[in-house]
Amino acid sequence: MAKSPQKTTPTPNYKEVARARVEQRHRRNMLIVGSIVGAVLVGILAFALVNELLVKPGQPVAEVGEEQILTKDFRQRVQFERHETIQQIYQYAAIFGVEQVYGFVQGLDDYEQFGEHVLDTMINQALVKEGAANLDISVDDNDVSEFLEVSQGYYRHGTPTPQPTVTSIATSELVTDTVSTPVPTRTPRPTPTAVTEESFQNTYDETLKALNDAGVNEEVMRNAVAARILEGKMREQLVEGLPAEEVQISADILVFADLEEMYSYYSRLEEGELVETLIEEAHADVEDSFSTRAINWSTYDDLFQNYSPEVAQLAFTLKSGDYSDPIVTENDEYLILYINGREMREMSSSSLMSRQNRVFDEWLEGLRNRIEVVKYDYWSNRVPNQPTIDLRALIPTPTTSP
């Protein structure tokens, strides 16, 4: 029986062998290049991840003396303040209407400016902490806990005794010459339900959950509250003993349209004409080119804030019945100041608050001059824009008529 012919593999020639070797070398080079590129990309991603998660959070965005404000703390504080602001916006919108809160919403949208405000607040609080330590003033965790409890109406030591109310006078005790219409009695407001420890804890747990949803932990919230309590203690310390009375002035400010008019009236005063005559002319001036502004018993701080440092300083160098030299303010107003009266008077609540704020601000500025403050430029690249507000939640839900 004849054998079947066997198939034989043709032997590659020289050109085919050379081409195969070139292709193999090309594939090997491509694999090497791909491996190198892949390794570089992995390295870049790993570096970026390490830098973002480990390096940046530990870098300071500001330094106050020896204290560093780290990026991680700054970011958490911004998120906390954004969360608090959003909750306030919801409350204000429910009370005053959506139109009244758009400005606050825009403030949230400008997250860089919002972040700078938070950073400046943290710097000021670090200064307060430094200054308070020198005066042996501090806040502990118990202070924070009690503050949070009281803010929710829970008093661990019992509800404070209410202030005594004014005893009403019986109608028969009043001596009148005429018969008056009886005034209807006011229905007393319902006594608020006392907050128990259990109900407070439930509210606190809900608060922590909302904060966690916003990316904020409990420590950040408690640190922020502690800083506010410490500032309050420092304010009390600084304003303790400040008198409730201060020298105040009553005055008229004569306001002119231009420099020429001001000097024209000033010449009349120099020639002996009474200020009262000029004020009467101002009231009769139908063209409103010359007017007056009355200052009713104002302190130095009131004039400083409402007018200018120059006006405040000048007013308190004049005596009652004196008028000032012509004044040109930074706002290009033309004024002459006339002092009607000058005496020691009890300060209004707003004036007292203004002076207390000035005392605190001056103390804080003194700390700034003694303690080095550094704010690094890259802080603006590390401001979070979360959490954000749900604008749909601001729109009232329409109610259907029954």
Coordinates of C-alpha atoms in Angstrom, one line a residue:
M1 CA 0.0 0.0 0.0
A2 CA 1.4 3.4 -1.0
K3 CA 2.2 5.9 1.7
S4 CA 0.3 9.2 1.6
P5 CA 2.5 12.3 1.1
Q6 CA 3.3 14.2 4.3
K7 CA 2.9 18.0 4.6
T8 CA 6.1 19.9 5.3
T9 CA 6.4 23.4 6.8
P10 CA 8.2 25.7 4.5
T11 CA 11.4 27.0 5.9
P12 CA 11.2 30.9 6.3
N13 CA 13.6 32.8 4.3
Y14 CA 16.0 35.4 5.7
K15 CA 13.6 38.4 5.1
E16 CA 10.7 36.7 6.9
V17 CA 12.9 35.9 9.9
A18 CA 14.2 39.5 10.1
R19 CA 10.7 40.9 9.8
A20 CA 9.4 38.6 12.6
R21 CA 12.3 39.7 14.9
V22 CA 11.5 43.4 14.2
E23 CA 7.9 42.9 15.0
Q24 CA 8.7 41.0 18.2
R25 CA 11.1 43.7 19.3
H26 CA 8.5 46.4 18.5
R27 CA 5.9 44.6 20.6
R28 CA 8.4 44.2 23.5
N29 CA 9.2 48.0 23.3
M30 CA 5.5 48.8 23.3
L31 CA 4.9 46.7 26.4
I32 CA 7.8 48.4 28.2
V33 CA 6.6 51.9 27.2
G34 CA 3.1 51.0 28.3
S35 CA 4.3 49.6 31.6
I36 CA 6.4 52.8 32.2
V37 CA 3.5 55.1 31.3
G38 CA 1.1 53.1 33.5
A39 CA 3.5 53.1 36.4
V40 CA 3.9 56.9 36.0
L41 CA 0.2 57.5 35.9
V42 CA -0.3 55.3 39.0
G43 CA 2.5 57.2 40.7
I44 CA 0.9 60.5 39.8
L45 CA -2.5 59.4 41.0
A46 CA -1.0 57.9 44.2
F47 CA 0.9 61.1 44.8
A48 CA -2.2 63.2 44.3
L49 CA -4.2 61.0 46.6
V50 CA -1.6 61.0 49.3
N51 CA -1.2 64.8 48.9
E52 CA -5.0 65.4 49.1
L53 CA -5.7 63.0 51.9
L54 CA -2.6 63.0 54.0
V55 CA -0.3 66.0 53.2
K56 CA -2.8 68.9 52.6
P57 CA -5.0 68.2 55.6
G58 CA -1.9 68.5 57.9
Q59 CA -0.7 71.8 56.3
P60 CA -1.6 75.1 58.1
V61 CA -3.7 77.7 56.3
A62 CA -2.8 80.2 59.0
E63 CA -0.6 80.5 62.0
V64 CA -1.3 82.6 65.1
G65 CA 1.8 82.7 67.2
E66 CA 2.7 79.1 68.0
E67 CA -0.8 77.8 67.1
Q68 CA -1.5 76.4 63.6
I69 CA -4.9 76.4 61.9
L70 CA -4.6 73.2 59.9
T71 CA -6.4 72.7 56.6
K72 CA -8.5 69.8 57.9
D73 CA -9.7 71.9 60.8
F74 CA -10.4 74.8 58.5
R75 CA -12.4 72.7 56.1
Q76 CA -14.5 71.1 58.8
R77 CA -15.2 74.5 60.4
V78 CA -16.3 75.9 57.0
Q79 CA -18.7 73.0 56.6
F80 CA -20.0 73.4 60.1
E81 CA -20.6 77.2 59.6
R82 CA -22.3 76.5 56.2
H83 CA -24.6 73.9 57.8
E84 CA -25.5 76.4 60.6
T85 CA -26.1 79.2 58.1
I86 CA -28.4 76.9 56.0
Q87 CA -30.5 76.0 59.1
Q88 CA -30.9 79.7 59.9
I89 CA -31.9 80.5 56.3
Y90 CA -34.6 77.8 56.5
Q91 CA -35.9 79.4 59.8
Y92 CA -35.8 83.0 58.5
A93 CA -37.5 82.0 55.3
A94 CA -40.4 80.4 57.3
I95 CA -40.8 83.5 59.4
F96 CA -40.0 86.4 57.1
G97 CA -40.5 85.0 53.7
V98 CA -38.3 83.7 50.9
E99 CA -37.5 87.2 49.5
Q100 CA -35.8 88.2 52.8
V101 CA -33.1 85.4 52.6
Y102 CA -31.8 85.7 49.1
G103 CA -28.9 87.7 50.3
F104 CA -27.8 84.9 52.7
V105 CA -28.2 82.4 49.9
Q106 CA -25.9 84.5 47.7
G107 CA -23.4 84.6 50.6
L108 CA -23.3 80.8 50.6
D109 CA -22.8 80.7 46.8
D110 CA -19.7 82.9 47.1
Y111 CA -18.0 80.1 49.0
E112 CA -14.5 81.7 48.8
Q113 CA -15.6 84.8 50.6
F114 CA -17.6 82.7 53.1
G115 CA -14.4 80.7 53.7
E116 CA -12.3 83.8 54.3
H117 CA -14.8 85.1 56.8
V118 CA -14.6 81.7 58.7
L119 CA -10.8 81.8 58.6
D120 CA -10.7 85.3 59.9
T121 CA -13.0 84.2 62.7
M122 CA -10.8 81.3 63.6
I123 CA -7.7 83.6 63.6
N124 CA -9.5 86.0 66.0
Q125 CA -10.6 83.1 68.2
A126 CA -7.0 81.9 68.4
L127 CA -6.0 85.4 69.5
V128 CA -8.7 85.4 72.1
K129 CA -7.5 82.0 73.3
E130 CA -4.0 83.3 73.7
G131 CA -5.1 86.5 75.5
A132 CA -7.5 84.6 77.8
A133 CA -4.8 82.1 78.8
N134 CA -2.7 85.1 80.0
L135 CA -5.6 86.1 82.2
D136 CA -6.2 82.5 83.4
I137 CA -9.6 82.4 81.7
S138 CA -10.6 79.1 80.1
V139 CA -13.5 76.9 78.9
D140 CA -13.9 73.2 79.7
D141 CA -16.0 70.5 78.2
N142 CA -18.6 70.9 81.0
D143 CA -19.1 74.5 80.1
V144 CA -19.8 73.5 76.5
S145 CA -22.2 70.8 77.6
E146 CA -24.1 73.1 79.9
F147 CA -24.3 75.8 77.2
L148 CA -25.7 73.3 74.7
E149 CA -28.3 72.1 77.2
V150 CA -29.5 75.6 78.2
S151 CA -29.7 76.5 74.5
Q152 CA -32.3 73.8 74.2
G153 CA -34.2 74.7 77.4
Y154 CA -32.7 71.9 79.5
Y155 CA -31.4 72.9 83.0
R156 CA -29.5 70.2 84.7
H157 CA -29.6 72.0 88.0
G158 CA -33.3 72.9 87.8
T159 CA -35.2 75.6 86.0
P160 CA -34.0 79.1 87.0
T161 CA -36.3 81.0 89.2
P162 CA -38.2 83.6 87.1
Q163 CA -37.7 87.3 87.8
P164 CA -40.5 88.8 90.0
T165 CA -43.2 90.4 88.0
V166 CA -44.6 93.9 88.8
T167 CA -47.6 93.5 91.1
S168 CA -50.7 94.9 89.5
I169 CA -52.6 97.7 91.3
A170 CA -56.3 97.1 92.0
T171 CA -58.7 99.4 90.2
S172 CA -60.1 100.7 93.5
E173 CA -56.6 102.0 94.5
L174 CA -56.4 104.3 91.5
V175 CA -57.5 107.9 92.0
T176 CA -58.9 109.3 88.7
D177 CA -60.9 112.3 87.8
T178 CA -62.6 110.6 84.8
V179 CA -64.2 107.3 84.2
S180 CA -62.0 105.2 82.0
T181 CA -62.9 102.3 79.8
P182 CA -61.9 99.0 81.5
V183 CA -58.9 97.4 79.8
P184 CA -59.4 93.8 78.9
T185 CA -57.1 91.5 80.8
R186 CA -54.5 89.7 78.8
T187 CA -54.7 86.0 78.5
P188 CA -51.5 84.6 80.1
R189 CA -49.2 82.7 77.8
P190 CA -49.0 79.0 78.3
T191 CA -46.1 77.9 80.4
P192 CA -43.5 76.2 78.2
T193 CA -43.1 72.5 78.8
A194 CA -39.9 71.7 80.7
V195 CA -37.3 69.9 78.7
T196 CA -36.2 66.7 80.3
E197 CA -32.7 65.2 80.0
E198 CA -34.1 62.5 77.8
S199 CA -35.8 64.9 75.3
F200 CA -32.6 67.0 75.2
Q201 CA -30.5 63.9 74.5
N202 CA -32.9 63.0 71.6
T203 CA -32.6 66.5 70.2
Y204 CA -28.8 66.4 70.6
D205 CA -28.6 63.1 68.8
E206 CA -30.6 64.4 65.9
T207 CA -28.3 67.4 65.7
L208 CA -25.2 65.2 65.5
K209 CA -26.9 63.1 62.8
A210 CA -27.6 66.2 60.7
L211 CA -24.0 67.4 61.3
N212 CA -22.6 64.0 60.2
D213 CA -24.7 64.1 57.1
A214 CA -23.1 67.5 56.4
G215 CA -19.6 66.0 56.8
V216 CA -19.0 67.5 60.3
N217 CA -18.1 65.6 63.4
E218 CA -19.1 66.4 67.0
E219 CA -15.7 67.7 68.0
V220 CA -15.8 70.5 65.4
M221 CA -19.1 71.6 66.7
R222 CA -18.0 71.6 70.4
N223 CA -14.8 73.4 69.5
A224 CA -16.8 76.2 67.8
V225 CA -19.1 76.5 70.7
A226 CA -16.2 76.6 73.2
A227 CA -14.6 79.4 71.2
R228 CA -17.8 81.5 71.4
I229 CA -18.1 80.9 75.1
L230 CA -14.5 81.9 75.7
E231 CA -15.1 85.1 73.7
G232 CA -18.1 85.8 75.8
K233 CA -16.1 85.4 79.0
M234 CA -13.4 87.7 77.8
R235 CA -15.9 90.4 76.9
E236 CA -17.4 90.2 80.4
Q237 CA -13.9 90.5 81.9
L238 CA -13.0 93.4 79.8
V239 CA -16.2 95.5 80.3
E240 CA -16.5 94.7 84.0
G241 CA -16.6 97.9 85.9
L242 CA -17.2 100.2 83.0
P243 CA -19.5 103.1 84.1
A244 CA -23.0 103.2 82.7
E245 CA -22.7 107.0 82.3
E246 CA -20.6 109.0 79.8
V247 CA -20.3 112.5 78.6
Q248 CA -22.7 113.1 75.8
I249 CA -23.5 116.0 73.5
S250 CA -26.5 117.5 71.9
A251 CA -25.7 119.3 68.6
D252 CA -26.8 120.5 65.2
I253 CA -24.8 119.8 62.1
L254 CA -25.2 122.4 59.4
V255 CA -24.9 120.8 56.0
F256 CA -24.0 122.9 52.9
A257 CA -24.2 122.2 49.2
D258 CA -20.6 123.2 48.3
L259 CA -17.5 124.8 49.8
E260 CA -18.4 128.3 48.7
E261 CA -21.8 128.2 50.4
M262 CA -20.3 126.8 53.6
Y263 CA -17.7 129.7 53.9
S264 CA -20.4 132.2 53.1
Y265 CA -22.5 131.1 56.1
Y266 CA -19.3 130.7 58.3
S267 CA -18.5 134.3 57.6
R268 CA -21.9 135.4 58.9
L269 CA -21.2 133.4 62.1
E270 CA -17.8 135.1 62.5
E271 CA -19.5 138.5 62.2
G272 CA -21.7 137.6 65.2
E273 CA -24.8 136.2 63.6
L274 CA -26.6 133.6 65.7
V275 CA -26.5 130.0 64.7
E276 CA -30.3 129.8 65.4
T277 CA -30.8 132.3 62.6
L278 CA -28.9 130.0 60.1
I279 CA -30.9 127.0 61.3
E280 CA -34.2 128.8 60.7
E281 CA -33.0 129.6 57.1
A282 CA -32.1 126.0 56.6
H283 CA -35.6 124.9 57.6
A284 CA -37.1 127.5 55.1
D285 CA -34.7 126.5 52.3
V286 CA -37.0 125.1 49.6
E287 CA -34.1 124.2 47.3
D288 CA -32.6 121.9 50.0
S289 CA -29.1 123.3 49.3
F290 CA -28.6 124.0 53.0
S291 CA -30.0 121.7 55.7
T292 CA -29.4 120.6 59.3
R293 CA -29.1 117.3 61.2
A294 CA -30.0 117.1 64.9
I295 CA -27.8 115.0 67.2
N296 CA -29.7 114.1 70.4
W297 CA -27.4 113.3 73.2
S298 CA -24.8 111.1 71.6
T299 CA -21.6 109.5 72.9
Y300 CA -18.2 109.7 71.3
D301 CA -18.7 106.1 69.9
D302 CA -22.1 107.1 68.4
L303 CA -20.6 110.0 66.5
F304 CA -17.6 107.9 65.5
Q305 CA -19.8 105.2 63.9
N306 CA -22.6 107.4 62.5
Y307 CA -20.5 110.2 61.2
S308 CA -16.7 110.0 61.2
P309 CA -13.7 110.0 63.6
E310 CA -13.0 113.6 62.7
V311 CA -16.5 114.7 63.6
A312 CA -16.5 112.7 66.9
Q313 CA -13.1 114.1 67.9
L314 CA -14.0 117.7 67.0
A315 CA -17.4 117.5 68.8
F316 CA -15.9 116.5 72.1
T317 CA -13.3 119.3 72.0
L318 CA -16.0 122.0 71.8
K319 CA -17.9 123.5 74.6
S320 CA -21.7 124.1 74.8
G321 CA -22.5 127.1 72.6
D322 CA -19.4 126.7 70.4
Y323 CA -19.4 126.1 66.7
S324 CA -16.6 124.4 64.7
D325 CA -14.5 125.6 61.9
P326 CA -15.7 124.4 58.4
I327 CA -15.4 120.7 57.9
V328 CA -14.9 118.8 54.6
T329 CA -15.4 115.1 55.2
E330 CA -14.0 112.1 53.3
N331 CA -17.4 111.8 51.6
D332 CA -17.1 115.4 50.3
E333 CA -19.7 116.8 52.7
Y334 CA -19.5 120.4 53.9
L335 CA -20.3 120.8 57.5
I336 CA -20.3 123.2 60.5
L337 CA -20.9 121.6 63.9
Y338 CA -22.8 123.6 66.6
I339 CA -22.9 122.2 70.2
N340 CA -26.2 122.8 72.0
G341 CA -25.4 121.0 75.2
R342 CA -22.7 118.8 76.9
E343 CA -23.3 116.8 80.1
M344 CA -22.8 113.4 81.8
R345 CA -25.8 111.2 81.0
E346 CA -26.8 107.5 81.4
M347 CA -25.9 105.6 78.2
S348 CA -28.5 103.9 76.1
S349 CA -28.3 100.1 75.6
S350 CA -27.1 100.6 72.1
S351 CA -24.4 103.1 73.1
L352 CA -23.3 100.8 76.0
M353 CA -23.0 97.9 73.6
S354 CA -21.1 100.0 71.1
R355 CA -18.6 101.0 73.8
Q356 CA -18.2 97.4 75.0
N357 CA -17.5 96.3 71.4
R358 CA -14.9 99.1 71.0
V359 CA -13.2 98.0 74.2
F360 CA -13.1 94.4 73.0
D361 CA -11.9 95.4 69.5
E362 CA -9.1 97.5 70.9
W363 CA -8.0 94.6 73.1
L364 CA -8.0 92.3 70.2
E365 CA -6.1 94.7 68.0
G366 CA -3.5 94.9 70.8
L367 CA -3.1 91.2 70.6
R368 CA -2.6 91.4 66.9
N369 CA 0.2 93.8 67.3
R370 CA 2.0 91.5 69.8
I371 CA 1.3 88.1 68.3
E372 CA 2.4 87.3 64.7
V373 CA -0.4 86.3 62.4
V374 CA 0.3 84.6 59.1
K375 CA -2.4 83.7 56.6
Y376 CA -1.1 81.5 53.7
D377 CA -2.2 82.4 50.2
Y378 CA -3.3 78.9 49.3
W379 CA -6.1 78.9 51.8
S380 CA -8.5 80.0 49.0
N381 CA -7.9 76.7 47.2
R382 CA -8.9 74.7 50.2
V383 CA -12.4 76.1 50.9
P384 CA -15.2 73.5 50.6
N385 CA -18.5 74.5 49.0
Q386 CA -20.5 71.9 50.8
P387 CA -23.1 71.5 52.2
T388 CA -25.3 73.4 49.8
I389 CA -28.8 74.7 50.4
D390 CA -31.9 73.0 48.8
L391 CA -33.6 76.0 47.2
R392 CA -36.8 73.9 46.8
A393 CA -37.1 73.7 50.6
L394 CA -37.4 77.4 50.7
I395 CA -40.6 77.5 48.6
P396 CA -43.7 77.1 50.8
T397 CA -45.8 74.0 50.1
P398 CA -49.1 75.1 48.7
T399 CA -52.1 74.1 50.8
T400 CA -55.3 72.8 49.2
S401 CA -58.6 74.3 50.3
P402 CA -61.0 71.8 51.9

